[in-house]
Coordinates of N, CA, C and O in Angstrom, one line a residue:
Y1 N 0.8 -1.2 0.0 CA 0.0 0.0 0.0 C 0.8 1.3 0.0 O 0.5 2.3 -0.5
W2 N 2.0 1.2 0.7 CA 2.8 2.4 0.8 C 3.3 2.8 -0.6 O 3.3 4.0 -0.9
H3 N 3.7 1.9 -1.5 CA 4.2 2.2 -2.8 C 3.1 3.0 -3.6 O 3.5 4.0 -4.2
S4 N 1.9 2.6 -3.5 CA 0.8 3.2 -4.2 C 0.6 4.7 -3.7 O 0.6 5.6 -4.5
T5 N 0.5 4.8 -2.4 CA 0.4 6.1 -1.8 C 1.5 7.0 -2.1 O 1.3 8.2 -2.5
A6 N 2.7 6.5 -2.1 CA 3.9 7.3 -2.4 C 4.0 7.7 -3.8 O 4.2 8.8 -4.2
A7 N 3.7 6.7 -4.7 CA 3.8 7.0 -6.2 C 2.8 8.1 -6.6 O 3.1 9.0 -7.3
Y8 N 1.5 8.0 -6.1 CA 0.5 9.0 -6.4 C 0.8 10.4 -5.7 O 0.6 11.4 -6.3
A9 N 1.4 10.3 -4.5 CA 1.7 11.6 -3.8 C 2.9 12.3 -4.6 O 2.8 13.5 -4.8
I10 N 3.9 11.5 -5.0 CA 5.0 12.1 -5.7 C 4.5 12.7 -7.0 O 4.8 13.9 -7.4
A11 N 3.7 12.0 -7.8 CA 3.2 12.4 -9.1 C 2.3 13.7 -8.9 O 2.3 14.5 -9.8
T12 N 1.6 13.7 -7.8 CA 0.7 14.9 -7.6 C 1.5 16.1 -7.2 O 1.2 17.2 -7.7
E13 N 2.5 16.0 -6.4 CA 3.3 17.1 -5.9 C 4.3 17.7 -6.9 O 4.6 18.8 -6.8
I14 N 4.8 16.8 -7.8 CA 5.8 17.3 -8.7 C 5.1 17.8 -10.0 O 4.4 17.0 -10.7
T15 N 5.3 19.0 -10.3 CA 4.6 19.6 -11.5 C 5.4 19.3 -12.7 O 6.6 19.0 -12.7
G16 N 4.7 19.3 -13.9 CA 5.4 19.1 -15.1 C 5.5 17.7 -15.5 O 4.7 16.8 -15.2
K17 N 6.6 17.4 -16.2 CA 6.9 16.1 -16.8 C 7.7 15.2 -15.9 O 8.1 15.6 -14.8
V18 N 7.9 14.0 -16.4 CA 8.7 13.0 -15.6 C 10.0 13.4 -15.3 O 10.6 13.1 -14.2
Q19 N 10.6 14.2 -16.1 CA 12.0 14.7 -15.9 C 12.1 15.6 -14.6 O 13.2 15.8 -14.0
N20 N 10.9 16.0 -14.1 CA 10.9 16.8 -12.9 C 10.9 16.0 -11.6 O 11.0 16.6 -10.5
L21 N 10.7 14.7 -11.7 CA 10.7 13.8 -10.6 C 12.0 13.8 -9.9 O 13.0 14.0 -10.5
P22 N 12.0 13.5 -8.5 CA 13.3 13.3 -7.9 C 14.1 12.2 -8.6 O 13.5 11.3 -9.1
P23 N 15.4 12.3 -8.6 CA 16.2 11.3 -9.4 C 16.1 9.9 -8.8 O 15.7 9.8 -7.6
P24 N 16.4 8.9 -9.5 CA 16.4 7.5 -9.0 C 17.3 7.5 -7.7 O 18.3 8.3 -7.6
H25 N 17.0 6.7 -6.8 CA 17.7 6.5 -5.5 C 17.5 7.6 -4.5 O 18.2 7.6 -3.5
H26 N 16.6 8.6 -4.9 CA 16.3 9.6 -3.9 C 15.6 9.0 -2.7 O 14.8 8.0 -2.9
P27 N 15.8 9.5 -1.5 CA 15.2 8.9 -0.3 C 13.6 8.8 -0.4 O 13.1 8.0 0.3
V28 N 13.0 9.7 -1.2 CA 11.6 9.6 -1.3 C 11.0 8.3 -1.8 O 9.9 7.9 -1.6
Y29 N 11.9 7.5 -2.5 CA 11.5 6.3 -3.1 C 11.8 5.1 -2.2 O 11.5 3.9 -2.5
S30 N 12.4 5.3 -1.0 CA 12.7 4.2 -0.1 C 11.6 3.9 0.9 O 11.0 4.9 1.4
W31 N 11.4 2.7 1.2 CA 10.4 2.2 2.1 C 10.7 2.9 3.5 O 11.9 2.8 3.9
P32 N 9.7 3.4 4.2 CA 10.0 4.0 5.5 C 10.5 3.0 6.5 O 10.0 1.9 6.6
K33 N 11.5 3.4 7.3 CA 12.1 2.5 8.2 C 11.1 2.1 9.4 O 11.3 1.1 10.0
D34 N 10.1 2.9 9.6 CA 9.2 2.7 10.8 C 8.0 1.8 10.4 O 7.2 1.5 11.2
L35 N 8.0 1.3 9.1 CA 6.9 0.5 8.7 C 7.4 -1.0 8.5 O 8.6 -1.1 8.0
L36 N 6.6 -1.9 8.8 CA 6.9 -3.3 8.5 C 7.1 -3.5 7.0 O 6.3 -3.1 6.2
R37 N 8.3 -4.0 6.6 CA 8.7 -4.1 5.2 C 8.2 -5.4 4.6 O 8.6 -6.4 5.1
P38 N 7.5 -5.4 3.5 CA 7.2 -6.7 2.8 C 8.4 -7.3 2.2 O 9.3 -6.6 1.8
D39 N 8.3 -8.6 2.0 CA 9.4 -9.3 1.3 C 9.3 -9.2 -0.2 O 10.3 -9.3 -0.9
L40 N 8.1 -8.9 -0.7 CA 7.9 -8.9 -2.1 C 6.7 -7.9 -2.4 O 5.7 -8.0 -1.7
V41 N 6.9 -7.1 -3.4 CA 5.8 -6.2 -3.9 C 5.7 -6.4 -5.4 O 6.6 -6.3 -6.1
L42 N 4.5 -6.8 -5.8 CA 4.2 -7.0 -7.2 C 3.4 -5.8 -7.8 O 2.5 -5.4 -7.1
L43 N 3.8 -5.4 -8.9 CA 3.1 -4.4 -9.7 C 2.6 -4.9 -11.0 O 3.4 -5.2 -11.9
L44 N 1.3 -5.2 -11.1 CA 0.7 -5.7 -12.3 C 0.5 -4.6 -13.3 O -0.1 -3.5 -12.9
T45 N 0.9 -4.7 -14.5 CA 0.8 -3.7 -15.5 C 0.1 -4.2 -16.7 O 0.2 -5.4 -17.1
V46 N -0.7 -3.3 -17.3 CA -1.3 -3.5 -18.6 C -1.3 -2.2 -19.3 O -1.2 -1.1 -18.7
S47 N -1.5 -2.2 -20.6 CA -1.5 -1.0 -21.4 C -2.8 -0.3 -21.1 O -3.8 -0.9 -20.6
S48 N -2.9 1.0 -21.3 CA -4.1 1.8 -21.1 C -5.3 1.2 -21.9 O -6.4 1.1 -21.3
E49 N -5.0 0.8 -23.1 CA -6.1 0.3 -23.9 C -6.6 -1.0 -23.3 O -7.9 -1.2 -23.3
E50 N -5.8 -1.9 -22.8 CA -6.2 -3.1 -22.3 C -7.0 -2.9 -21.0 O -8.0 -3.5 -20.7
R51 N -6.5 -1.9 -20.2 CA -7.2 -1.6 -18.9 C -8.6 -1.1 -19.2 O -9.5 -1.6 -18.6
I52 N -8.7 -0.2 -20.2 CA -10.1 0.3 -20.5 C -11.0 -0.8 -21.1 O -12.1 -0.9 -20.7
R53 N -10.4 -1.7 -21.9 CA -11.2 -2.8 -22.5 C -11.7 -3.7 -21.4 O -12.8 -4.1 -21.4
R54 N -10.8 -4.0 -20.4 CA -11.2 -4.9 -19.4 C -12.3 -4.3 -18.5 O -13.3 -5.0 -18.1
L55 N -12.2 -3.0 -18.2 CA -13.2 -2.3 -17.4 C -14.5 -2.4 -18.1 O -15.6 -2.6 -17.5
Q56 N -14.5 -2.1 -19.4 CA -15.8 -2.1 -20.2 C -16.4 -3.5 -20.3 O -17.6 -3.6 -20.2
E57 N -15.5 -4.5 -20.5 CA -16.0 -5.8 -20.5 C -16.7 -6.3 -19.2 O -17.6 -7.0 -19.3
R58 N -16.2 -5.8 -18.1 CA -16.8 -6.1 -16.8 C -17.9 -5.2 -16.5 O -18.6 -5.4 -15.4
G59 N -18.2 -4.2 -17.3 CA -19.3 -3.2 -17.0 C -19.0 -2.4 -15.7 O -19.9 -2.0 -15.1
M60 N -17.7 -2.1 -15.5 CA -17.4 -1.4 -14.3 C -17.1 0.1 -14.6 O -16.7 0.4 -15.7
E61 N -17.4 0.9 -13.6 CA -17.2 2.4 -13.8 C -15.7 2.7 -13.5 O -15.0 2.0 -12.7
K62 N -15.2 3.7 -14.1 CA -13.8 4.1 -13.8 C -13.8 4.8 -12.5 O -14.7 5.6 -12.1
T63 N -12.7 4.5 -11.7 CA -12.5 5.3 -10.5 C -12.0 6.6 -10.8 O -11.5 6.9 -11.9
K64 N -11.9 7.5 -9.8 CA -11.4 8.9 -10.0 C -9.9 8.8 -10.5 O -9.5 9.5 -11.4
E65 N -9.2 7.8 -9.8 CA -7.8 7.7 -10.2 C -7.6 7.2 -11.7 O -6.7 7.7 -12.4
E66 N -8.4 6.3 -12.1 CA -8.4 5.8 -13.4 C -8.7 6.8 -14.4 O -8.1 6.9 -15.5
A67 N -9.7 7.7 -14.1 CA -10.1 8.8 -15.0 C -8.9 9.7 -15.2 O -8.6 10.2 -16.3
E68 N -8.2 10.0 -14.0 CA -7.1 11.0 -14.0 C -6.0 10.4 -14.9 O -5.3 11.1 -15.7
L69 N -5.7 9.1 -14.7 CA -4.6 8.5 -15.4 C -4.9 8.5 -16.9 O -4.0 8.6 -17.7
E70 N -6.1 8.3 -17.3 CA -6.5 8.3 -18.7 C -6.4 9.6 -19.4 O -6.0 9.7 -20.5
T71 N -6.8 10.7 -18.7 CA -6.9 12.0 -19.3 C -5.6 12.8 -19.2 O -5.4 13.7 -20.0
N72 N -4.8 12.5 -18.2 CA -3.6 13.3 -18.0 C -2.3 12.4 -18.2 O -1.9 11.7 -17.2
S73 N -1.8 12.4 -19.4 CA -0.6 11.5 -19.7 C 0.6 11.8 -18.9 O 1.4 10.9 -18.5
F74 N 0.8 13.1 -18.6 CA 2.0 13.5 -17.7 C 1.9 12.9 -16.3 O 2.8 12.3 -15.8
F75 N 0.7 13.0 -15.8 CA 0.4 12.4 -14.5 C 0.6 10.9 -14.5 O 1.3 10.3 -13.6
R76 N 0.1 10.2 -15.5 CA 0.2 8.7 -15.6 C 1.7 8.4 -15.7 O 2.2 7.4 -15.0
Q77 N 2.4 9.1 -16.5 CA 3.9 8.8 -16.7 C 4.6 9.0 -15.4 O 5.5 8.2 -15.0
K78 N 4.3 10.0 -14.6 CA 4.9 10.3 -13.3 C 4.6 9.2 -12.3 O 5.5 8.7 -11.6
V79 N 3.4 8.7 -12.3 CA 3.0 7.6 -11.4 C 3.7 6.4 -11.8 O 4.4 5.7 -10.9
E80 N 3.7 6.0 -13.0 CA 4.4 4.8 -13.5 C 5.9 4.8 -13.2 O 6.5 3.9 -12.7
E81 N 6.5 6.0 -13.5 CA 8.0 6.1 -13.2 C 8.3 6.1 -11.7 O 9.3 5.5 -11.3
S82 N 7.4 6.7 -10.9 CA 7.6 6.6 -9.5 C 7.6 5.2 -9.0 O 8.4 4.8 -8.1
Y83 N 6.6 4.4 -9.4 CA 6.6 3.0 -9.1 C 7.9 2.3 -9.5 O 8.4 1.5 -8.7
R84 N 8.4 2.6 -10.6 CA 9.6 1.9 -11.1 C 10.9 2.3 -10.3 O 11.8 1.5 -10.2
R85 N 10.8 3.5 -9.7 CA 12.0 3.9 -8.9 C 11.9 3.5 -7.4 O 12.9 3.7 -6.7
M86 N 10.8 2.9 -7.0 CA 10.7 2.4 -5.6 C 11.8 1.4 -5.2 O 12.2 0.6 -6.0
E87 N 12.3 1.6 -4.0 CA 13.4 0.7 -3.5 C 13.1 0.2 -2.1 O 12.4 0.8 -1.4
N88 N 13.7 -1.0 -1.9 CA 13.8 -1.5 -0.5 C 12.4 -1.8 0.1 O 12.2 -1.3 1.2
P89 N 11.6 -2.5 -0.5 CA 11.7 -3.4 -1.7 C 11.3 -2.6 -3.0 O 10.4 -1.8 -2.9
A90 N 11.9 -3.0 -4.1 CA 11.5 -2.5 -5.4 C 10.2 -3.2 -5.8 O 9.9 -4.3 -5.3
C91 N 9.4 -2.6 -6.7 CA 8.3 -3.3 -7.2 C 8.7 -4.3 -8.3 O 9.5 -3.9 -9.2
Q92 N 8.2 -5.5 -8.2 CA 8.5 -6.5 -9.3 C 7.4 -6.3 -10.3 O 6.2 -6.6 -10.0
L93 N 7.7 -5.9 -11.5 CA 6.7 -5.7 -12.5 C 6.3 -7.0 -13.1 O 7.1 -7.9 -13.4
V94 N 5.0 -7.1 -13.3 CA 4.4 -8.3 -13.9 C 3.4 -7.9 -15.0 O 2.5 -7.1 -14.7
D95 N 3.7 -8.3 -16.2 CA 2.8 -8.0 -17.3 C 1.5 -8.8 -17.2 O 1.5 -10.0 -17.2
A96 N 0.4 -8.1 -16.9 CA -0.9 -8.7 -16.7 C -1.7 -8.8 -18.0 O -2.9 -9.1 -17.9
S97 N -1.1 -8.6 -19.1 CA -1.8 -8.6 -20.4 C -2.2 -10.0 -20.8 O -3.2 -10.2 -21.4
P98 N -1.3 -11.0 -20.5 CA -1.7 -12.4 -21.0 C -2.9 -12.9 -20.2 O -3.5 -12.2 -19.4
S99 N -3.2 -14.2 -20.4 CA -4.4 -14.8 -19.7 C -4.2 -14.8 -18.2 O -3.0 -14.7 -17.7
R100 N -5.2 -15.0 -17.5 CA -5.2 -15.1 -16.0 C -4.2 -16.2 -15.6 O -3.4 -16.1 -14.7
E101 N -4.3 -17.3 -16.3 CA -3.4 -18.5 -16.0 C -1.9 -18.1 -16.1 O -1.1 -18.5 -15.3
E102 N -1.6 -17.5 -17.2 CA -0.2 -17.1 -17.5 C 0.3 -16.0 -16.5 O 1.4 -16.1 -16.0
V103 N -0.6 -15.1 -16.1 CA -0.2 -14.1 -15.1 C 0.0 -14.8 -13.8 O 1.0 -14.5 -13.0
L104 N -0.9 -15.7 -13.4 CA -0.8 -16.4 -12.2 C 0.6 -17.2 -12.1 O 1.3 -17.2 -11.1
K105 N 0.9 -17.8 -13.2 CA 2.2 -18.6 -13.3 C 3.4 -17.7 -13.0 O 4.3 -18.0 -12.3
A106 N 3.3 -16.5 -13.7 CA 4.4 -15.5 -13.5 C 4.5 -15.1 -12.1 O 5.6 -15.0 -11.5
I107 N 3.4 -14.8 -11.4 CA 3.3 -14.4 -10.0 C 3.9 -15.5 -9.1 O 4.7 -15.2 -8.2
L108 N 3.4 -16.7 -9.3 CA 3.8 -17.8 -8.5 C 5.3 -18.1 -8.6 O 6.0 -18.4 -7.7
H109 N 5.9 -17.8 -9.8 CA 7.3 -18.0 -10.1 C 8.1 -16.9 -9.2 O 9.1 -17.3 -8.6
L110 N 7.6 -15.7 -9.2 CA 8.2 -14.6 -8.4 C 8.1 -14.9 -6.9 O 9.1 -14.7 -6.2
I111 N 7.0 -15.4 -6.5 CA 6.8 -15.8 -5.1 C 7.8 -16.9 -4.7 O 8.5 -16.8 -3.7
K112 N 7.8 -17.9 -5.5 CA 8.7 -19.1 -5.2 C 10.2 -18.6 -5.2 O 11.0 -19.0 -4.3
K113 N 10.6 -17.8 -6.2 CA 11.9 -17.2 -6.2 C 12.2 -16.5 -4.9 O 13.3 -16.6 -4.4
Q114 N 11.3 -15.7 -4.5 CA 11.5 -14.9 -3.3 C 11.6 -15.8 -2.0 O 12.5 -15.6 -1.2
C115 N 10.8 -16.8 -2.0 CA 10.8 -17.8 -0.9 C 12.1 -18.5 -0.8 O 12.7 -18.8 0.3
D116 N 12.7 -18.8 -2.0 CA 14.0 -19.5 -2.0 C 15.1 -18.6 -1.5 O 16.1 -19.1 -1.0
L117 N 14.9 -17.3 -1.5 CA 15.9 -16.4 -1.0 C 15.9 -16.2 0.5 O 16.8 -15.8 1.1
L118 N 14.7 -16.5 1.1 CA 14.5 -16.3 2.5 C 15.1 -17.4 3.3 O 15.4 -18.5 3.1

């Protein structure tokens, strides 16, 4: 949850384009020391077109955040880049475009890999 809150806060506070974000490895991207740190953070990604198609297919309304991401490309880019810069732990990107089964396989692989490290 912290990664999401931080990514949206950074994107909201920094005006302009992605280039205006704090640089990689800036302390703003590090997990707070006073919070319990997860062993693994997964970030499921899909293209904007696929996200919209899936929402329409499910008959779901767009959230305020989704509407903002769709209409403001600079904001979307800043949120996405902020997620990519998160550290300790970094977000493990998972392409959620394939079938549910393939995405689940990819996620289980990452979880197993992380468990092997512990």
